[in-house]
Coordinates of C-alpha atoms and ligand atoms in Angstrom, one line a residue:
M758 CA -7.2 44.1 -25.3
S759 CA -10.9 43.5 -24.1
F760 CA -13.2 45.4 -21.4
A761 CA -15.4 42.9 -18.8
C762 CA -18.1 45.4 -16.8
P763 CA -16.8 44.7 -13.0
V764 CA -20.5 42.9 -12.3
G765 CA -19.1 40.9 -9.0
D766 CA -17.2 43.9 -7.8
Q767 CA -20.7 46.3 -8.1
R768 CA -22.5 43.8 -6.6
L769 CA -20.7 43.8 -3.1
V770 CA -20.6 47.5 -3.3
L771 CA -24.4 47.4 -4.4
D772 CA -25.6 44.7 -1.0
Q773 CA -22.9 46.1 1.0
V774 CA -22.5 50.1 1.0
V775 CA -25.5 51.0 -0.9
R776 CA -27.5 48.4 0.6
M777 CA -30.3 47.8 -2.2
P778 CA -32.0 45.4 -0.4
E779 CA -33.2 47.4 1.5
L780 CA -34.5 49.8 -0.7
A781 CA -36.4 47.6 -2.3
K782 CA -38.3 46.6 0.6
S783 CA -40.0 50.5 0.3
N784 CA -42.7 50.2 -2.3
R785 CA -41.0 53.2 -4.4
F786 CA -38.2 51.0 -5.1
A787 CA -40.3 47.3 -4.9
E788 CA -39.5 46.6 -7.9
A789 CA -35.5 46.7 -7.4
S790 CA -35.7 43.1 -6.1
V791 CA -32.8 40.6 -6.9
D792 CA -33.3 39.1 -9.9
T793 CA -34.4 42.7 -11.3
V794 CA -30.3 44.1 -10.4
D795 CA -28.8 40.8 -11.2
A796 CA -30.2 41.3 -14.7
L797 CA -29.5 45.2 -15.2
L798 CA -25.9 44.9 -13.9
H799 CA -25.0 42.3 -16.7
A800 CA -27.4 44.2 -19.3
A801 CA -25.2 47.5 -18.7
A802 CA -22.0 45.2 -18.5
E803 CA -23.4 43.6 -22.2
F804 CA -24.3 46.7 -23.7
A805 CA -21.2 48.8 -22.4
E806 CA -19.0 45.9 -23.4
G807 CA -20.3 45.2 -26.9
E808 CA -21.7 48.6 -28.2
L809 CA -19.7 51.5 -26.5
A810 CA -16.2 50.0 -25.5
P811 CA -14.8 49.4 -29.3
L812 CA -16.2 52.3 -30.8
N813 CA -13.5 54.2 -27.7
E814 CA -10.4 54.8 -30.1
V815 CA -12.5 55.1 -33.5
G816 CA -14.4 58.4 -31.4
D817 CA -10.4 59.4 -30.1
R818 CA -9.1 59.0 -33.8
E819 CA -12.1 60.4 -35.7
K820 CA -13.1 62.7 -33.2
S821 CA -17.0 64.3 -34.0
R822 CA -16.5 67.1 -36.7
W823 CA -18.1 70.8 -37.8
N824 CA -19.0 71.8 -40.6
D825 CA -21.3 74.6 -41.0
G826 CA -23.0 74.6 -38.5
D827 CA -23.5 70.7 -38.1
V828 CA -21.2 68.6 -36.1
T829 CA -20.9 64.4 -37.4
T830 CA -20.5 62.0 -34.7
P831 CA -17.7 59.3 -35.4
G832 CA -18.8 56.0 -36.9
G833 CA -21.1 53.9 -35.3
F834 CA -21.8 56.9 -33.1
R835 CA -25.4 57.2 -34.0
E836 CA -26.6 53.0 -34.6
A837 CA -24.6 52.9 -30.9
Y838 CA -27.1 55.6 -29.9
A839 CA -30.3 53.9 -31.5
K840 CA -29.3 51.2 -29.2
F841 CA -29.4 53.2 -26.2
V842 CA -32.4 54.4 -26.6
E843 CA -34.0 51.2 -27.9
G844 CA -32.8 49.4 -24.5
G845 CA -34.4 52.4 -22.9
W846 CA -30.9 52.9 -20.0
M847 CA -32.0 56.6 -20.3
G848 CA -35.1 56.3 -18.5
L849 CA -34.2 53.2 -15.7
S850 CA -34.4 56.2 -12.5
A851 CA -36.5 58.9 -14.5
P852 CA -40.4 58.9 -13.0
V853 CA -42.8 56.4 -13.9
E854 CA -45.7 58.7 -14.7
W855 CA -43.1 60.4 -17.5
G856 CA -42.3 57.1 -19.1
G857 CA -39.6 56.7 -16.8
Q858 CA -38.8 53.3 -14.4
G859 CA -38.1 55.1 -11.7
L860 CA -35.6 52.3 -10.1
P861 CA -33.0 53.7 -8.0
H862 CA -30.3 56.0 -8.8
S863 CA -27.9 53.9 -7.9
L864 CA -28.6 51.1 -10.4
T865 CA -28.3 54.9 -12.6
A866 CA -25.0 54.7 -11.5
V867 CA -24.1 51.7 -12.0
M868 CA -24.6 52.2 -15.9
M869 CA -23.3 55.0 -16.2
E870 CA -19.9 53.7 -14.7
D871 CA -20.0 50.6 -17.2
F872 CA -20.5 53.5 -20.2
N873 CA -17.8 55.7 -18.6
A874 CA -14.9 52.9 -18.6
A875 CA -16.5 51.4 -21.9
N876 CA -16.0 55.3 -24.1
L877 CA -16.1 58.3 -22.4
A878 CA -17.0 60.8 -25.0
F879 CA -20.4 59.3 -25.8
A880 CA -21.4 59.0 -22.3
L881 CA -21.3 62.3 -21.4
C882 CA -24.1 62.6 -24.2
P883 CA -26.6 60.9 -22.3
M884 CA -24.6 62.4 -18.6
L885 CA -25.8 65.7 -18.8
G886 CA -29.2 64.3 -20.5
L887 CA -30.4 63.1 -16.9
G888 CA -29.6 65.8 -14.7
A889 CA -32.1 68.2 -17.1
I890 CA -34.5 65.4 -16.7
E891 CA -34.3 66.0 -13.2
A892 CA -33.9 69.7 -13.1
L893 CA -37.3 69.6 -15.4
E894 CA -39.6 67.0 -13.1
A895 CA -38.5 69.4 -10.1
H896 CA -39.0 73.4 -11.3
G897 CA -40.5 73.1 -14.9
S898 CA -44.0 73.5 -15.8
E899 CA -46.3 71.3 -16.5
E900 CA -47.1 72.5 -19.7
L901 CA -43.6 72.3 -20.3
K902 CA -42.7 68.8 -18.8
R903 CA -45.7 67.6 -21.8
E904 CA -44.1 68.4 -23.9
Y905 CA -40.5 67.4 -23.1
L906 CA -40.1 65.1 -20.2
P907 CA -41.4 61.9 -22.2
K908 CA -38.8 62.2 -25.2
M909 CA -35.9 63.0 -23.2
I910 CA -36.9 60.3 -21.2
S911 CA -36.9 58.4 -23.7
G912 CA -33.8 59.2 -25.0
E913 CA -35.0 60.7 -28.6
W914 CA -34.3 64.0 -27.5
I915 CA -31.1 64.6 -25.2
A916 CA -30.5 67.9 -23.1
T917 CA -27.4 69.8 -22.7
M918 CA -26.5 72.2 -19.5
N919 CA -25.4 75.6 -20.5
L920 CA -23.8 77.9 -18.1
T921 CA -19.5 79.6 -19.3
E922 CA -19.6 82.1 -21.7
P923 CA -15.8 83.5 -21.9
Q924 CA -16.0 85.6 -18.3
A925 CA -18.1 83.5 -16.4
G926 CA -16.6 79.5 -16.1
S927 CA -16.5 79.4 -12.1
D928 CA -17.7 82.4 -11.6
V929 CA -21.0 81.7 -13.1
G930 CA -23.1 85.0 -11.7
A931 CA -21.0 87.3 -14.7
L932 CA -22.7 86.1 -17.3
K933 CA -24.5 88.2 -19.8
S934 CA -26.1 86.1 -21.9
R935 CA -30.2 88.0 -22.0
A936 CA -33.9 87.0 -22.1
V937 CA -36.9 89.4 -22.5
A938 CA -40.4 88.4 -22.0
G939 CA -42.1 87.2 -25.3
P940 CA -45.9 88.3 -26.6
D941 CA -46.7 85.3 -24.7
D942 CA -45.4 82.9 -22.0
S943 CA -41.5 82.2 -24.7
W944 CA -38.9 84.8 -24.0
R945 CA -36.2 85.4 -26.9
V946 CA -32.7 84.1 -25.4
T947 CA -29.8 85.6 -26.8
G948 CA -25.8 86.0 -25.9
N949 CA -23.1 83.2 -26.4
K950 CA -21.8 80.3 -24.5
I951 CA -18.5 78.5 -24.9
F952 CA -17.6 74.7 -24.1
I953 CA -21.1 73.3 -24.2
T954 CA -20.9 69.6 -23.9
W955 CA -22.6 67.1 -26.9
G956 CA -24.1 71.3 -27.5
E957 CA -24.6 70.5 -31.9
H958 CA -24.8 66.7 -33.2
D959 CA -26.2 63.9 -35.5
L960 CA -27.3 61.8 -32.9
T961 CA -30.9 62.9 -32.1
G962 CA -33.7 65.5 -34.3
N963 CA -34.0 67.7 -31.4
I964 CA -31.4 69.1 -28.8
V965 CA -33.1 70.2 -25.9
H966 CA -30.7 73.2 -24.4
M967 CA -30.8 74.0 -20.8
V968 CA -29.8 78.0 -20.3
L969 CA -28.6 80.1 -17.7
A970 CA -29.5 84.0 -18.7
R971 CA -30.0 87.3 -17.3
T972 CA -33.8 88.5 -17.1
R973 CA -33.8 92.6 -17.8
G974 CA -33.7 94.8 -14.6
A975 CA -32.3 91.4 -12.8
P976 CA -30.2 92.5 -10.1
E977 CA -25.5 91.2 -10.7
G978 CA -24.3 88.4 -9.7
T979 CA -25.8 84.7 -9.2
K980 CA -29.4 86.5 -8.0
G981 CA -30.1 87.5 -11.0
I982 CA -30.2 84.5 -13.1
S983 CA -33.0 82.3 -14.6
L984 CA -33.2 79.5 -16.3
F985 CA -34.4 78.1 -19.6
L986 CA -35.1 75.9 -21.9
V987 CA -34.0 76.7 -24.9
P988 CA -34.9 73.8 -27.8
K989 CA -32.8 73.6 -31.1
V990 CA -36.6 72.4 -32.8
L991 CA -38.7 74.5 -31.7
P992 CA -42.3 72.6 -30.9
G993 CA -44.0 73.8 -34.6
G994 CA -40.6 72.2 -36.6
E995 CA -39.1 74.9 -37.1
R996 CA -35.5 76.1 -36.8
N997 CA -34.6 77.4 -34.0
D998 CA -32.8 81.0 -33.6
L999 CA -28.8 79.0 -32.1
Q1000 CA -26.6 77.5 -33.6
C1001 CA -22.6 76.2 -32.9
V1002 CA -20.7 78.4 -34.3
S1003 CA -17.3 76.2 -33.9
L1004 CA -16.1 73.5 -32.1
E1005 CA -12.9 72.9 -29.6
H1006 CA -9.7 71.1 -29.9
K1007 CA -8.5 69.6 -26.8
L1008 CA -6.8 66.8 -24.6
G1009 CA -9.1 64.2 -24.3
I1010 CA -12.6 62.7 -25.0
H1011 CA -12.5 63.5 -28.9
A1012 CA -15.8 62.2 -29.6
S1013 CA -17.6 65.1 -27.5
P1014 CA -18.5 67.7 -29.3
T1015 CA -16.9 70.7 -27.1
C1016 CA -19.5 73.4 -28.3
V1017 CA -19.4 77.5 -29.0
M1018 CA -23.0 78.4 -29.4
A1019 CA -24.7 81.8 -29.9
Y1020 CA -28.0 82.1 -29.1
G1021 CA -30.4 84.7 -30.7
E1022 CA -28.2 86.4 -33.8
Q1023 CA -31.3 86.5 -35.6
G1024 CA -33.5 88.4 -32.8
G1025 CA -33.4 85.8 -30.1
A1026 CA -34.2 82.0 -29.6
T1027 CA -37.6 81.2 -28.1
G1028 CA -37.4 79.6 -25.0
W1029 CA -39.0 79.1 -21.7
L1030 CA -38.2 79.9 -18.3
V1031 CA -37.5 76.7 -16.2
G1032 CA -38.9 77.3 -12.3
D1033 CA -39.4 81.0 -11.4
E1034 CA -37.8 84.0 -13.0
L1035 CA -34.3 84.8 -11.2
A1036 CA -34.4 80.9 -9.4
G1037 CA -32.5 79.7 -11.7
M1038 CA -29.3 78.9 -9.7
R1039 CA -32.1 76.9 -7.5
A1040 CA -32.7 75.1 -10.8
M1041 CA -29.2 74.6 -12.0
F1042 CA -28.2 73.2 -9.1
T1043 CA -31.0 70.4 -9.1
M1044 CA -29.2 69.1 -12.5
M1045 CA -25.3 70.5 -11.4
N1046 CA -25.5 67.9 -8.2
N1047 CA -27.0 65.2 -10.2
A1048 CA -23.8 65.6 -13.0
R1049 CA -21.0 66.2 -9.9
L1050 CA -21.9 63.0 -8.2
N1051 CA -21.9 61.3 -12.2
V1052 CA -18.4 63.2 -12.5
G1053 CA -17.2 61.3 -10.1
L1054 CA -18.3 57.9 -12.0
Q1055 CA -16.4 59.0 -15.0
G1056 CA -13.3 59.0 -13.1
V1057 CA -14.6 55.4 -11.4
G1058 CA -15.3 53.8 -14.8
L1059 CA -12.2 55.5 -15.9
A1060 CA -9.9 54.3 -12.4
E1061 CA -11.5 50.3 -13.5
R1062 CA -10.6 50.8 -17.5
A1063 CA -6.8 51.7 -17.0
T1064 CA -6.5 49.2 -14.0
Q1065 CA -8.1 46.5 -16.0
R1066 CA -5.8 47.3 -18.7
A1067 CA -2.4 47.7 -16.6
V1068 CA -2.9 44.6 -14.8
S1069 CA -3.5 43.0 -18.6
Y1070 CA -0.2 44.7 -19.6
A1071 CA 1.9 43.5 -16.5
L1072 CA 0.7 39.8 -16.6
E1073 CA 2.2 39.6 -21.0
R1074 CA 5.6 42.2 -20.2
K1075 CA 8.4 40.4 -19.6
Q1076 CA 11.1 41.6 -18.2
G1077 CA 14.3 40.6 -16.4
Q1078 CA 14.7 37.1 -14.6
R1079 CA 14.4 35.6 -11.8
A1080 CA 15.6 32.1 -10.7
G1081 CA 16.8 32.0 -14.4
L1082 CA 13.3 32.3 -15.1
P1083 CA 12.0 35.4 -17.3
M1084 CA 10.0 38.1 -15.2
R1085 CA 6.5 39.1 -16.0
I1086 CA 6.5 42.9 -15.0
A1087 CA 3.3 42.2 -12.2
D1088 CA 6.0 40.5 -10.1
H1089 CA 8.6 43.3 -9.6
P1090 CA 7.4 44.6 -6.3
D1091 CA 7.3 48.4 -7.6
V1092 CA 4.7 47.4 -10.6
R1093 CA 3.3 45.4 -7.7
R1094 CA 2.8 48.3 -5.9
M1095 CA 1.1 50.2 -8.4
L1096 CA -1.4 47.4 -9.4
V1097 CA -2.9 47.3 -6.0
R1098 CA -2.5 51.1 -5.3
M1099 CA -4.4 51.0 -9.0
R1100 CA -6.9 48.2 -7.7
A1101 CA -7.5 49.6 -4.1
L1102 CA -8.0 53.2 -5.0
T1103 CA -11.0 52.1 -8.0
M1104 CA -12.7 50.3 -5.4
A1105 CA -12.1 52.9 -2.6
A1106 CA -14.2 55.4 -5.3
R1107 CA -16.6 53.2 -6.2
A1108 CA -17.9 52.6 -2.3
L1109 CA -18.2 56.5 -2.1
A1110 CA -19.9 57.4 -5.2
Y1111 CA -22.3 54.4 -4.8
Y1112 CA -22.9 55.8 -1.1
A1113 CA -23.6 58.6 -2.2
F1114 CA -26.3 58.0 -5.0
G1115 CA -28.0 55.6 -2.0
Q1116 CA -27.8 58.8 -0.3
V1117 CA -29.8 60.3 -2.9
D1118 CA -31.8 57.6 -3.3
R1119 CA -33.6 57.6 0.5
D1120 CA -33.7 61.4 0.4
T1121 CA -36.7 60.4 -2.6
L1122 CA -38.1 58.4 -0.1
G1123 CA -38.1 61.0 2.3
D1124 CA -35.7 60.0 4.7
R1125 CA -33.9 64.1 5.5
E1126 CA -30.8 62.6 6.7
A1127 CA -30.1 61.0 3.9
G1128 CA -30.2 63.7 1.4
L1129 CA -28.0 65.7 3.7
R1130 CA -25.6 63.4 4.0
A1131 CA -25.7 63.7 0.3
D1132 CA -25.4 67.3 -0.4
V1133 CA -21.9 67.3 2.0
L1134 CA -21.0 63.8 0.1
T1135 CA -21.4 65.5 -3.3
P1136 CA -18.1 67.4 -3.0
L1137 CA -16.2 64.5 -2.3
V1138 CA -17.2 62.5 -5.1
K1139 CA -17.3 65.4 -7.2
A1140 CA -13.7 66.1 -6.6
W1141 CA -11.3 62.3 -5.3
C1142 CA -13.3 59.9 -7.1
T1143 CA -12.4 62.8 -10.7
D1144 CA -8.4 63.0 -8.3
V1145 CA -8.1 58.8 -8.2
G1146 CA -9.3 58.6 -11.7
C1147 CA -6.6 61.1 -13.0
E1148 CA -3.7 59.7 -10.4
V1149 CA -5.0 55.7 -11.9
A1150 CA -4.4 56.1 -15.4
S1151 CA -1.4 58.1 -14.8
L1152 CA 0.0 54.6 -13.1
G1153 CA -1.5 53.0 -16.4
V1154 CA 0.5 55.2 -18.4
Q1155 CA 3.4 54.2 -16.3
V1156 CA 3.3 50.1 -16.2
H1157 CA 3.2 50.5 -19.5
G1158 CA 6.5 52.2 -19.4
G1159 CA 7.0 53.2 -23.3
M1160 CA 4.0 51.4 -24.7
G1161 CA 1.5 53.4 -22.8
Y1162 CA 2.9 56.9 -23.9
V1163 CA 2.6 56.1 -27.0
E1164 CA -1.4 56.1 -28.7
E1165 CA -1.3 51.8 -29.6
T1166 CA -2.1 50.4 -26.0
G1167 CA -4.9 52.8 -25.4
A1168 CA -3.3 53.3 -21.7
A1169 CA -2.4 56.7 -22.7
Q1170 CA -6.2 57.6 -24.1
H1171 CA -7.6 56.7 -20.8
L1172 CA -4.9 59.6 -19.5
R1173 CA -6.1 62.5 -21.6
D1174 CA -9.6 61.6 -21.2
A1175 CA -9.3 61.8 -17.5
R1176 CA -7.7 65.0 -17.4
I1177 CA -11.7 66.8 -18.1
A1178 CA -13.2 65.6 -14.8
P1179 CA -11.2 67.8 -12.2
I1180 CA -12.2 70.5 -14.3
Y1181 CA -15.8 70.8 -15.6
E1182 CA -19.6 70.6 -12.9
G1183 CA -17.0 73.1 -10.5
T1184 CA -13.5 72.2 -10.9
N1185 CA -12.1 70.4 -7.7
G1186 CA -10.7 73.6 -6.1
I1187 CA -14.3 75.0 -6.4
Q1188 CA -15.8 71.4 -5.1
A1189 CA -12.8 72.3 -1.9
A1190 CA -14.1 76.0 -1.5
D1191 CA -18.0 74.5 -1.4
F1192 CA -17.2 71.5 1.3
V1193 CA -15.8 74.1 3.7
S1194 CA -17.6 77.3 3.5
R1195 CA -20.6 75.6 3.1
K1196 CA -20.7 71.6 3.5
I1197 CA -19.3 71.4 7.0
G1198 CA -21.7 73.9 8.3
L1199 CA -24.9 71.7 6.5
D1200 CA -27.9 71.9 9.4
D1201 CA -25.9 73.1 11.5
G1202 CA -23.0 71.2 11.0
L1203 CA -24.8 68.2 11.9
A1204 CA -24.7 67.0 8.4
L1205 CA -20.8 65.9 8.6
D1206 CA -20.6 65.5 12.5
G1207 CA -23.3 62.7 11.2
L1208 CA -21.2 60.9 9.4
L1209 CA -18.0 61.4 10.8
A1210 CA -20.6 59.9 13.4
D1211 CA -21.3 56.7 12.1
V1212 CA -17.9 56.5 11.3
R1213 CA -16.3 55.9 14.1
A1214 CA -19.2 53.7 15.7
E1215 CA -18.0 51.2 13.0
A1216 CA -14.0 51.8 12.3
Q1217 CA -11.5 49.5 13.6
H1218 CA -8.8 49.4 11.8
E1219 CA -6.4 51.8 13.4
Q1220 CA -4.6 53.9 10.2
L1221 CA -8.3 54.9 9.9
I1222 CA -9.3 55.8 13.0
A1223 CA -6.3 58.1 13.9
L1224 CA -7.4 59.7 10.8
A1225 CA -11.6 59.9 12.3
D1226 CA -9.8 61.7 15.6
A1227 CA -8.2 63.7 13.0
V1228 CA -10.1 65.1 10.5
E1229 CA -12.3 65.9 13.1
V1230 CA -10.1 68.1 14.8
L1231 CA -9.7 69.9 11.7
V1232 CA -12.9 70.3 11.0
T1233 CA -14.1 71.8 14.4
S1234 CA -10.9 73.7 13.5
A1235 CA -12.4 74.6 9.8
R1236 CA -15.5 75.4 10.8
E1237 CA -13.4 78.4 13.3
A1238 CA -11.3 79.3 10.9
E1239 CA -11.0 82.5 9.1
P1240 CA -12.3 82.4 5.4
N1241 CA -8.5 82.8 4.2
D1242 CA -7.5 80.3 5.8
R1243 CA -10.4 77.9 5.4
L1244 CA -9.7 77.9 1.7
A1245 CA -6.6 77.5 2.2
G1246 CA -6.8 74.0 3.7
S1247 CA -9.5 73.4 1.6
Y1248 CA -8.4 71.0 -1.3
A1249 CA -6.8 68.9 2.0
L1250 CA -9.4 68.4 4.5
M1251 CA -11.4 67.7 1.3
T1252 CA -9.1 64.8 0.5
M1253 CA -8.3 63.6 4.2
T1254 CA -12.1 63.7 4.9
A1255 CA -13.2 61.6 1.1
V1256 CA -10.3 59.0 2.2
L1257 CA -12.0 58.4 5.5
T1258 CA -15.6 57.9 4.4
A1259 CA -14.3 55.9 1.5
G1260 CA -11.7 53.7 4.3
W1261 CA -14.7 53.3 6.0
L1262 CA -16.6 52.1 3.0
M1263 CA -13.8 50.1 2.1
E1264 CA -13.2 48.5 5.9
R1265 CA -17.6 46.9 5.7
L1266 CA -16.3 45.0 2.4
G1267 CA -13.5 43.7 3.4
R1268 CA -15.5 42.5 6.9
A1269 CA -17.7 41.1 4.0
I1270 CA -15.9 39.5 2.0
D1271 CA -14.0 38.1 5.0
S1272 CA -17.4 36.3 6.1
G1273 CA -17.8 34.6 3.0
E1274 CA -20.3 37.5 2.1
S1275 CA -19.3 37.9 -0.8
D1276 CA -17.0 35.6 -3.2
S1277 CA -14.6 38.3 -4.1
N1278 CA -11.1 37.2 -5.0
C1279 CA -8.2 37.4 -2.5
G1280 CA -6.8 40.5 -5.0
R1281 CA -9.6 42.7 -3.4
R1282 CA -9.0 41.7 0.1
A1283 CA -5.3 42.4 -0.6
A1284 CA -6.6 45.9 -1.9
I1285 CA -8.9 46.9 0.7
E1286 CA -5.7 46.5 3.1
Y1287 CA -3.5 48.1 1.1
F1288 CA -5.9 51.0 0.9
L1289 CA -6.2 51.3 5.1
S1290 CA -2.8 50.7 5.5
V1291 CA -0.7 52.8 3.1
I1292 CA -3.7 55.3 1.4
V1293 CA -5.3 56.2 4.9
P1294 CA -2.2 57.0 6.7
E1295 CA -1.1 58.7 3.4
A1296 CA -4.9 60.8 3.9
L1297 CA -3.5 61.7 7.7
G1298 CA -0.3 63.3 6.3
L1299 CA -2.1 66.4 4.7
G1300 CA -3.3 67.8 8.3
A1301 CA 0.0 69.7 7.6
A1302 CA -1.6 71.6 4.4
V1303 CA -4.9 72.0 6.4
E1304 CA -3.4 73.9 9.3
A1305 CA -0.8 76.0 7.5
G1306 CA -3.2 78.5 6.5
A1307 CA -3.1 81.1 4.3
E1308 CA -0.3 83.4 5.1
L1309 CA 2.0 80.9 3.9
L1310 CA 0.6 81.1 0.5
F1311 CA 0.6 84.6 0.8
R1312 CA 4.2 85.9 1.9
A1313 CA 5.6 85.7 -1.6
P1314 CA 4.0 88.2 -4.5
A1315 CA 2.5 85.6 -6.8
E1316 CA 5.0 87.3 -9.8
D1317 CA 8.2 85.8 -7.9
L1318 CA 6.5 82.7 -8.4
A1319 CA 7.4 82.8 -12.1
Ligands
FAD2208 C1 -14.6 69.7 -22.1 C2 -15.3 70.2 -21.7 C3 -16.5 70.9 -21.2 C4 -17.4 70.9 -20.7 N1 -18.8 71.0 -20.8 C5 -19.6 72.7 -20.3 C6 -20.9 72.5 -20.7 O1 -21.7 71.0 -21.3 N2 -21.3 73.4 -20.4 C7 -20.9 74.4 -19.8 O2 -22.0 75.2 -18.6 N3 -19.6 74.5 -19.0 C8 -18.9 73.2 -19.7 N4 -18.0 73.2 -19.6 C9 -16.8 74.6 -18.3 C10 -16.4 74.0 -17.4 O3 -17.5 73.6 -16.6 C11 -15.5 75.7 -17.2 O4 -14.1 75.1 -17.8 C12 -15.2 75.1 -15.4 O5 -16.1 75.3 -14.9 C13 -14.3 76.4 -15.2 O6 -14.3 77.5 -15.5 P1 -13.4 78.0 -16.7 O7 -12.8 77.2 -17.5 O8 -13.8 79.6 -17.0 O9 -11.6 78.0 -15.4 P2 -11.3 79.5 -14.4 O10 -12.9 79.9 -13.5 O11 -11.1 80.6 -15.1 O12 -10.5 79.0 -13.4 C14 -9.4 78.7 -13.4 C15 -8.9 77.9 -12.0 O13 -9.0 78.8 -11.3 C16 -9.9 78.3 -10.3 N5 -10.5 79.5 -9.6 C17 -11.4 80.5 -10.2 N6 -12.0 80.9 -8.8 C18 -11.6 80.1 -8.1 C19 -12.7 80.7 -6.8 N7 -13.0 81.3 -6.2 N8 -12.0 79.8 -5.8 C20 -11.2 78.4 -5.2 N9 -10.9 78.3 -7.4 C21 -11.2 79.4 -7.9 C22 -9.9 77.2 -11.2 O14 -9.8 76.1 -9.5 C23 -9.0 77.1 -11.8 O15 -8.3 76.1 -11.2 C24 -16.5 72.5 -20.3 C25 -15.5 72.5 -20.4 C26 -14.4 71.8 -20.8 C27 -13.3 72.0 -21.1

């Protein structure tokens, strides 16, 4: 089934939620005129539909393959990547002084949504590079920037992110990789990293690994971590002391090589500090915050793709009769429920994710409040949008019936691919903990309170107002609760806040459609109404889970749950 990027829906969100014309009034984003944005939306769609989507199933089937340390990508990936570089896609929002185009991050978000929808395994490769560019620009030395940024921004070289080790997953502070100072300003890095996305491949001549390691005498935990840039090929052209030892076999994203990496088996891989010694987590967070928002977009992209596939199938497939005529399954109320729900969740997740990127853009323009709001929104986008990706992809399988469970239709691949997004870049449980431990108190609570006040000022739908009331009360009591009780209710409170924020933005989209500012079809308007009337009240029902507290969860020993 062919895939069409939702250019109209994206344009609506860029206008009403990101408010792109406002951004384009600034000197920094003056290039983001209506015409440029339109041209970009269509060009990204054309690349996603024409080059990446046709490789999605090929990549799933052929997978990336390991042979003696080298990794070969599936047929067509090298050519598609070369076109990606040629198109200048990597540098869309990167700084102009290093060869980027300096456009708003919200436009890179549109591009990433399209590429994720078309081919998630491919899109993961540039996705991690985007965060690395930001981290290097913010924390790297001038020399490192000069050597690496231009090629990373052109896409000629691509970057990876190396945190995870067997004993250090969510607990990044437990990592053991080491770095010792070399004779010059370089370091020798040793250690083993697991699960490194696109850690080795044949798409680029060099791979720039961003590696977390401990220096001699560093304190335990995250305070003792430093970030190093460790290239596969050293500036002089020799191979660095690092290699991909094997690839993981996994549920989905088969074309994306998930690598076990060994650094320094011959004495030490040469690397350079990014930022100060022991300040690695700060630099890594620059990279991770970008990646977390981008992982949220993976949920959006897959939800869009799964929805289009399901609607198309439901219009064709006939089961049952009405008035003596064969019925399309799309006309059975329960199938229609699934289709409307899929469209509603997809639109809402897009609105929430783009809104966060719009706040990042305003932060770039010096709006501190917007920067804090982006911080509050990051766990919501990462967790809720990826949960939406899984729910919608799962509904997509359901709409297809048995044909969804077998591989021919492609619906199953979306579900398999979607399932990783709630796990990596900090599991959604870690996002929930971040939300209730840090984000609800950010800037003395003013960051979240400001968001809730803005929702209140605009919300008109009765159910949305009820949810806003509930979230305000629950946030206030969460701020005062014992840490364990707060954590026990964290996932539910995060979800409620995400649905509330998305509902607020959906209502805004609905008003734009009603006033004729958008030519969206009535399916979009109906999906918005469904979100406000059905999904918002569902979130209200999560209040019990927020309030239940830890005692209910720990009443019995975990062993008794076996
Ligand atoms: C396909 C794939 C690609 C990946 N790509 C990369 C990459 O490029 N670079 C990289 O560094 N890593 C990467 N990862 C690793 C990924 O980020 C980790 O798997 C993830 O952070 C979870 O760590 P873990 O697997 O050790 O799970 P664990 O940390 O063992 O977590 C297991 C469960 O316990 C929960 N849990 C653990 N601690 C807490 C806590 N404090 N509070 C609440 N719940 C908790 C988790 O939410 C989860 O449900 C990738 C993983 C996969 C599978």
